[in-house]
Amino acid sequence: GGGGNMKTAVYSFNSNTEELNFTFSRIYDDHDFADGFSVYGVDWSPSGNYLAVCGWVDSDHCDNICVYKFENDELNTLTHAPFPAPDLGYTSTYVRSVRWSPSENYLAAGGQTKGKIAVYSFDSSTTSLLLQDSESLSQDDYAVFSIDWFPNSEYLSTAGALSLYVY
């Protein structure tokens, strides 16, 4: 597989006792992602039904965003999507952050190179994740380490590499 140390852990939090409790972890294999995958970001959907996971894949044209259905304390793979390459000549694509829109109809992702961001539509009935638009915010080596939606989904903000963008 892609390596035994690539995993996402899920913990429960009891607000009464203020304690974290390990629930389970998901170890990724070739069924989830291609060889050479590293996990960099996760985000729960507003309903708590889905978990988006992103990372780095050591090859071109590989899926590096994955959506899981969370039910019965298990993560089940729903769909994958590739992140658009920031420029010709890149052989790998880093996705550093993912964030669900408040409506849960969109997923935004931020990349490692040239401030690349992408917005995908998500349809839970067909479990499809489709690229709607992407943009490079910088010609420099600007990495998007954090991305977030405005409460009504009208704006996205990104942060990283000494810069903050809102658009």
PDB file of C-alpha atoms in Angstrom:
ATOM      1  CA  GLY A   1       0.000   0.000   0.000  1.00  0.00           C
ATOM      2  CA  GLY A   2       0.879   3.662   0.263  1.00  0.00           C
ATOM      3  CA  GLY A   3       2.490   3.283   3.696  1.00  0.00           C
ATOM      4  CA  GLY A   4       1.225   2.288   7.099  1.00  0.00           C
ATOM      5  CA  ASN A   5       1.671   5.654   8.823  1.00  0.00           C
ATOM      6  CA  MET A   6      -0.821   7.609   6.695  1.00  0.00           C
ATOM      7  CA  LYS A   7      -3.965   7.849   8.760  1.00  0.00           C
ATOM      8  CA  THR A   8      -6.706  10.080  10.039  1.00  0.00           C
ATOM      9  CA  ALA A   9      -7.749   9.651  13.659  1.00  0.00           C
ATOM     10  CA  VAL A  10     -11.203  10.440  15.031  1.00  0.00           C
ATOM     11  CA  TYR A  11     -11.720  11.357  18.676  1.00  0.00           C
ATOM     12  CA  SER A  12     -14.874  12.047  20.636  1.00  0.00           C
ATOM     13  CA  PHE A  13     -14.958  15.063  22.961  1.00  0.00           C
ATOM     14  CA  ASN A  14     -17.085  15.138  26.089  1.00  0.00           C
ATOM     15  CA  SER A  15     -17.853  18.784  26.891  1.00  0.00           C
ATOM     16  CA  ASN A  16     -19.058  17.862  30.395  1.00  0.00           C
ATOM     17  CA  THR A  17     -15.759  16.250  31.406  1.00  0.00           C
ATOM     18  CA  GLU A  18     -13.672  18.165  28.836  1.00  0.00           C
ATOM     19  CA  GLU A  19     -11.950  14.944  27.795  1.00  0.00           C
ATOM     20  CA  LEU A  20     -10.868  13.598  24.415  1.00  0.00           C
ATOM     21  CA  ASN A  21     -11.414   9.900  23.781  1.00  0.00           C
ATOM     22  CA  PHE A  22      -9.889   7.999  20.888  1.00  0.00           C
ATOM     23  CA  THR A  23     -12.645   6.542  18.682  1.00  0.00           C
ATOM     24  CA  PHE A  24     -10.798   5.006  15.730  1.00  0.00           C
ATOM     25  CA  SER A  25      -8.308   5.717  12.973  1.00  0.00           C
ATOM     26  CA  ARG A  26      -8.465   5.180   9.259  1.00  0.00           C
ATOM     27  CA  ILE A  27      -5.256   3.907   7.655  1.00  0.00           C
ATOM     28  CA  TYR A  28      -5.061   4.687   3.968  1.00  0.00           C
ATOM     29  CA  ASP A  29      -4.163   2.157   1.344  1.00  0.00           C
ATOM     30  CA  ASP A  30      -4.178   2.014  -2.452  1.00  0.00           C
ATOM     31  CA  HIS A  31      -7.987   1.815  -2.400  1.00  0.00           C
ATOM     32  CA  ASP A  32      -8.129   5.314  -0.873  1.00  0.00           C
ATOM     33  CA  PHE A  33      -5.242   7.086  -2.574  1.00  0.00           C
ATOM     34  CA  ALA A  34      -2.285   6.432  -4.835  1.00  0.00           C
ATOM     35  CA  ASP A  35       1.119   5.367  -3.535  1.00  0.00           C
ATOM     36  CA  GLY A  36       3.038   8.229  -1.989  1.00  0.00           C
ATOM     37  CA  PHE A  37       0.028   9.955  -0.407  1.00  0.00           C
ATOM     38  CA  SER A  38       0.420  12.149   2.689  1.00  0.00           C
ATOM     39  CA  VAL A  39      -2.553  13.578   4.610  1.00  0.00           C
ATOM     40  CA  TYR A  40      -2.384  17.368   5.224  1.00  0.00           C
ATOM     41  CA  GLY A  41      -5.916  18.533   5.964  1.00  0.00           C
ATOM     42  CA  VAL A  42      -9.341  17.382   7.151  1.00  0.00           C
ATOM     43  CA  ASP A  43     -12.722  19.060   7.608  1.00  0.00           C
ATOM     44  CA  TRP A  44     -16.087  17.812   8.879  1.00  0.00           C
ATOM     45  CA  SER A  45     -19.165  18.860   6.902  1.00  0.00           C
ATOM     46  CA  PRO A  46     -21.613  21.108   8.811  1.00  0.00           C
ATOM     47  CA  SER A  47     -24.039  18.189   9.260  1.00  0.00           C
ATOM     48  CA  GLY A  48     -21.265  15.909  10.507  1.00  0.00           C
ATOM     49  CA  ASN A  49     -22.162  13.320   7.858  1.00  0.00           C
ATOM     50  CA  TYR A  50     -19.007  13.737   5.752  1.00  0.00           C
ATOM     51  CA  LEU A  51     -15.285  14.135   6.289  1.00  0.00           C
ATOM     52  CA  ALA A  52     -13.128  15.704   3.561  1.00  0.00           C
ATOM     53  CA  VAL A  53      -9.447  14.713   3.516  1.00  0.00           C
ATOM     54  CA  CYS A  54      -6.691  16.244   1.397  1.00  0.00           C
ATOM     55  CA  GLY A  55      -2.988  15.794   0.886  1.00  0.00           C
ATOM     56  CA  TRP A  56      -0.092  15.225  -1.453  1.00  0.00           C
ATOM     57  CA  VAL A  57       0.290  12.619  -4.179  1.00  0.00           C
ATOM     58  CA  ASP A  58       3.670  11.861  -5.744  1.00  0.00           C
ATOM     59  CA  SER A  59       2.418  11.759  -9.331  1.00  0.00           C
ATOM     60  CA  ASP A  60       0.389  13.741 -11.835  1.00  0.00           C
ATOM     61  CA  HIS A  61      -3.351  13.258 -12.359  1.00  0.00           C
ATOM     62  CA  CYS A  62      -4.040  11.459  -9.077  1.00  0.00           C
ATOM     63  CA  ASP A  63      -6.928  12.065  -6.743  1.00  0.00           C
ATOM     64  CA  ASN A  64      -5.755  13.979  -3.695  1.00  0.00           C
ATOM     65  CA  ILE A  65      -9.100  15.034  -2.226  1.00  0.00           C
ATOM     66  CA  CYS A  66     -11.383  12.385  -0.760  1.00  0.00           C
ATOM     67  CA  VAL A  67     -14.837  12.540   0.843  1.00  0.00           C
ATOM     68  CA  TYR A  68     -15.913   9.928   3.376  1.00  0.00           C
ATOM     69  CA  LYS A  69     -19.369   9.198   4.785  1.00  0.00           C
ATOM     70  CA  PHE A  70     -19.327   9.035   8.589  1.00  0.00           C
ATOM     71  CA  GLU A  71     -21.859   6.634  10.079  1.00  0.00           C
ATOM     72  CA  ASN A  72     -21.829   4.063  12.866  1.00  0.00           C
ATOM     73  CA  ASP A  73     -18.422   5.399  13.982  1.00  0.00           C
ATOM     74  CA  GLU A  74     -16.860   4.427  10.622  1.00  0.00           C
ATOM     75  CA  LEU A  75     -15.532   6.321   7.626  1.00  0.00           C
ATOM     76  CA  ASN A  76     -16.634   4.880   4.285  1.00  0.00           C
ATOM     77  CA  THR A  77     -15.159   6.187   1.026  1.00  0.00           C
ATOM     78  CA  LEU A  78     -17.683   8.099  -1.100  1.00  0.00           C
ATOM     79  CA  THR A  79     -15.725   9.891  -3.789  1.00  0.00           C
ATOM     80  CA  HIS A  80     -12.308  11.213  -4.876  1.00  0.00           C
ATOM     81  CA  ALA A  81     -11.268  14.218  -6.941  1.00  0.00           C
ATOM     82  CA  PRO A  82      -7.998  15.541  -8.345  1.00  0.00           C
ATOM     83  CA  PHE A  83      -6.728  19.025  -7.505  1.00  0.00           C
ATOM     84  CA  PRO A  84      -5.919  21.089 -10.613  1.00  0.00           C
ATOM     85  CA  ALA A  85      -2.190  21.475 -11.278  1.00  0.00           C
ATOM     86  CA  PRO A  86      -0.998  25.070 -10.723  1.00  0.00           C
ATOM     87  CA  ASP A  87       1.119  25.172 -13.875  1.00  0.00           C
ATOM     88  CA  LEU A  88       2.578  22.985 -16.572  1.00  0.00           C
ATOM     89  CA  GLY A  89       5.717  21.189 -15.545  1.00  0.00           C
ATOM     90  CA  TYR A  90       4.626  20.243 -12.031  1.00  0.00           C
ATOM     91  CA  THR A  91       4.785  16.525 -11.335  1.00  0.00           C
ATOM     92  CA  SER A  92       3.058  16.589  -7.971  1.00  0.00           C
ATOM     93  CA  THR A  93       0.242  18.577  -6.417  1.00  0.00           C
ATOM     94  CA  TYR A  94       0.004  19.478  -2.734  1.00  0.00           C
ATOM     95  CA  VAL A  95      -3.397  20.207  -1.221  1.00  0.00           C
ATOM     96  CA  ARG A  96      -2.902  21.774   2.198  1.00  0.00           C
ATOM     97  CA  SER A  97      -6.452  22.608   3.263  1.00  0.00           C
ATOM     98  CA  VAL A  98     -10.103  21.774   2.616  1.00  0.00           C
ATOM     99  CA  ARG A  99     -13.260  23.424   3.930  1.00  0.00           C
ATOM    100  CA  TRP A 100     -16.957  22.656   3.467  1.00  0.00           C
ATOM    101  CA  SER A 101     -19.301  25.523   2.646  1.00  0.00           C
ATOM    102  CA  PRO A 102     -21.979  26.238   5.271  1.00  0.00           C
ATOM    103  CA  SER A 103     -24.617  24.774   2.910  1.00  0.00           C
ATOM    104  CA  GLU A 104     -22.522  21.605   2.456  1.00  0.00           C
ATOM    105  CA  ASN A 105     -22.988  21.928  -1.325  1.00  0.00           C
ATOM    106  CA  TYR A 106     -19.410  23.048  -1.981  1.00  0.00           C
ATOM    107  CA  LEU A 107     -15.917  22.104  -0.910  1.00  0.00           C
ATOM    108  CA  ALA A 108     -13.029  24.568  -1.210  1.00  0.00           C
ATOM    109  CA  ALA A 109      -9.405  23.434  -1.346  1.00  0.00           C
ATOM    110  CA  GLY A 110      -6.108  25.309  -1.073  1.00  0.00           C
ATOM    111  CA  GLY A 111      -2.860  24.165  -2.630  1.00  0.00           C
ATOM    112  CA  GLN A 112       0.859  24.433  -2.001  1.00  0.00           C
ATOM    113  CA  THR A 113       2.010  26.190  -5.154  1.00  0.00           C
ATOM    114  CA  LYS A 114       1.115  29.654  -6.517  1.00  0.00           C
ATOM    115  CA  GLY A 115      -1.779  30.052  -4.105  1.00  0.00           C
ATOM    116  CA  LYS A 116      -3.943  27.669  -6.109  1.00  0.00           C
ATOM    117  CA  ILE A 117      -7.486  27.338  -4.799  1.00  0.00           C
ATOM    118  CA  ALA A 118     -10.358  25.291  -6.179  1.00  0.00           C
ATOM    119  CA  VAL A 119     -14.086  25.008  -5.528  1.00  0.00           C
ATOM    120  CA  TYR A 120     -15.945  21.739  -6.046  1.00  0.00           C
ATOM    121  CA  SER A 121     -19.674  21.102  -6.007  1.00  0.00           C
ATOM    122  CA  PHE A 122     -20.802  18.172  -3.865  1.00  0.00           C
ATOM    123  CA  ASP A 123     -24.003  16.240  -4.490  1.00  0.00           C
ATOM    124  CA  SER A 124     -24.767  13.845  -1.645  1.00  0.00           C
ATOM    125  CA  SER A 125     -27.445  11.996  -3.635  1.00  0.00           C
ATOM    126  CA  THR A 126     -24.995  11.018  -6.395  1.00  0.00           C
ATOM    127  CA  THR A 127     -21.869  11.338  -4.190  1.00  0.00           C
ATOM    128  CA  SER A 128     -20.186  13.400  -6.892  1.00  0.00           C
ATOM    129  CA  LEU A 129     -17.430  15.946  -6.298  1.00  0.00           C
ATOM    130  CA  LEU A 130     -17.024  18.108  -9.401  1.00  0.00           C
ATOM    131  CA  LEU A 131     -14.539  20.924 -10.002  1.00  0.00           C
ATOM    132  CA  GLN A 132     -16.428  24.197 -10.611  1.00  0.00           C
ATOM    133  CA  ASP A 133     -13.604  26.761 -10.711  1.00  0.00           C
ATOM    134  CA  SER A 134      -9.975  27.265  -9.751  1.00  0.00           C
ATOM    135  CA  GLU A 135      -7.649  30.228  -9.460  1.00  0.00           C
ATOM    136  CA  SER A 136      -3.978  30.907  -8.797  1.00  0.00           C
ATOM    137  CA  LEU A 137      -3.672  33.807  -6.380  1.00  0.00           C
ATOM    138  CA  SER A 138       0.032  34.408  -6.817  1.00  0.00           C
ATOM    139  CA  GLN A 139       2.909  33.784  -9.184  1.00  0.00           C
ATOM    140  CA  ASP A 140       5.131  33.231  -6.175  1.00  0.00           C
ATOM    141  CA  ASP A 141       5.486  30.056  -4.169  1.00  0.00           C
ATOM    142  CA  TYR A 142       2.506  31.042  -1.977  1.00  0.00           C
ATOM    143  CA  ALA A 143       1.007  28.101  -0.083  1.00  0.00           C
ATOM    144  CA  VAL A 144      -2.604  28.108   1.104  1.00  0.00           C
ATOM    145  CA  PHE A 145      -2.431  26.631   4.602  1.00  0.00           C
ATOM    146  CA  SER A 146      -5.940  27.640   5.619  1.00  0.00           C
ATOM    147  CA  ILE A 147      -9.152  28.328   3.711  1.00  0.00           C
ATOM    148  CA  ASP A 148     -12.583  29.272   5.045  1.00  0.00           C
ATOM    149  CA  TRP A 149     -16.023  30.310   3.833  1.00  0.00           C
ATOM    150  CA  PHE A 150     -17.974  33.400   4.851  1.00  0.00           C
ATOM    151  CA  PRO A 151     -21.154  32.277   6.716  1.00  0.00           C
ATOM    152  CA  ASN A 152     -23.394  32.773   3.629  1.00  0.00           C
ATOM    153  CA  SER A 153     -20.786  31.222   1.237  1.00  0.00           C
ATOM    154  CA  GLU A 154     -20.428  34.507  -0.675  1.00  0.00           C
ATOM    155  CA  TYR A 155     -16.692  34.842   0.097  1.00  0.00           C
ATOM    156  CA  LEU A 156     -13.662  32.642   0.628  1.00  0.00           C
ATOM    157  CA  SER A 157     -10.611  33.664   2.614  1.00  0.00           C
ATOM    158  CA  THR A 158      -7.178  32.068   2.446  1.00  0.00           C
ATOM    159  CA  ALA A 159      -4.087  32.441   4.575  1.00  0.00           C
ATOM    160  CA  GLY A 160      -0.494  31.334   4.334  1.00  0.00           C
ATOM    161  CA  ALA A 161       3.037  32.390   3.510  1.00  0.00           C
ATOM    162  CA  LEU A 162       2.713  35.843   5.122  1.00  0.00           C
ATOM    163  CA  SER A 163      -0.440  36.735   3.154  1.00  0.00           C
ATOM    164  CA  LEU A 164      -4.193  36.899   3.685  1.00  0.00           C
ATOM    165  CA  TYR A 165      -6.591  36.964   0.730  1.00  0.00           C
ATOM    166  CA  VAL A 166     -10.354  37.469   0.678  1.00  0.00           C
ATOM    167  CA  TYR A 167     -12.259  37.082  -2.564  1.00  0.00           C
TER     168      TYR A 167
END
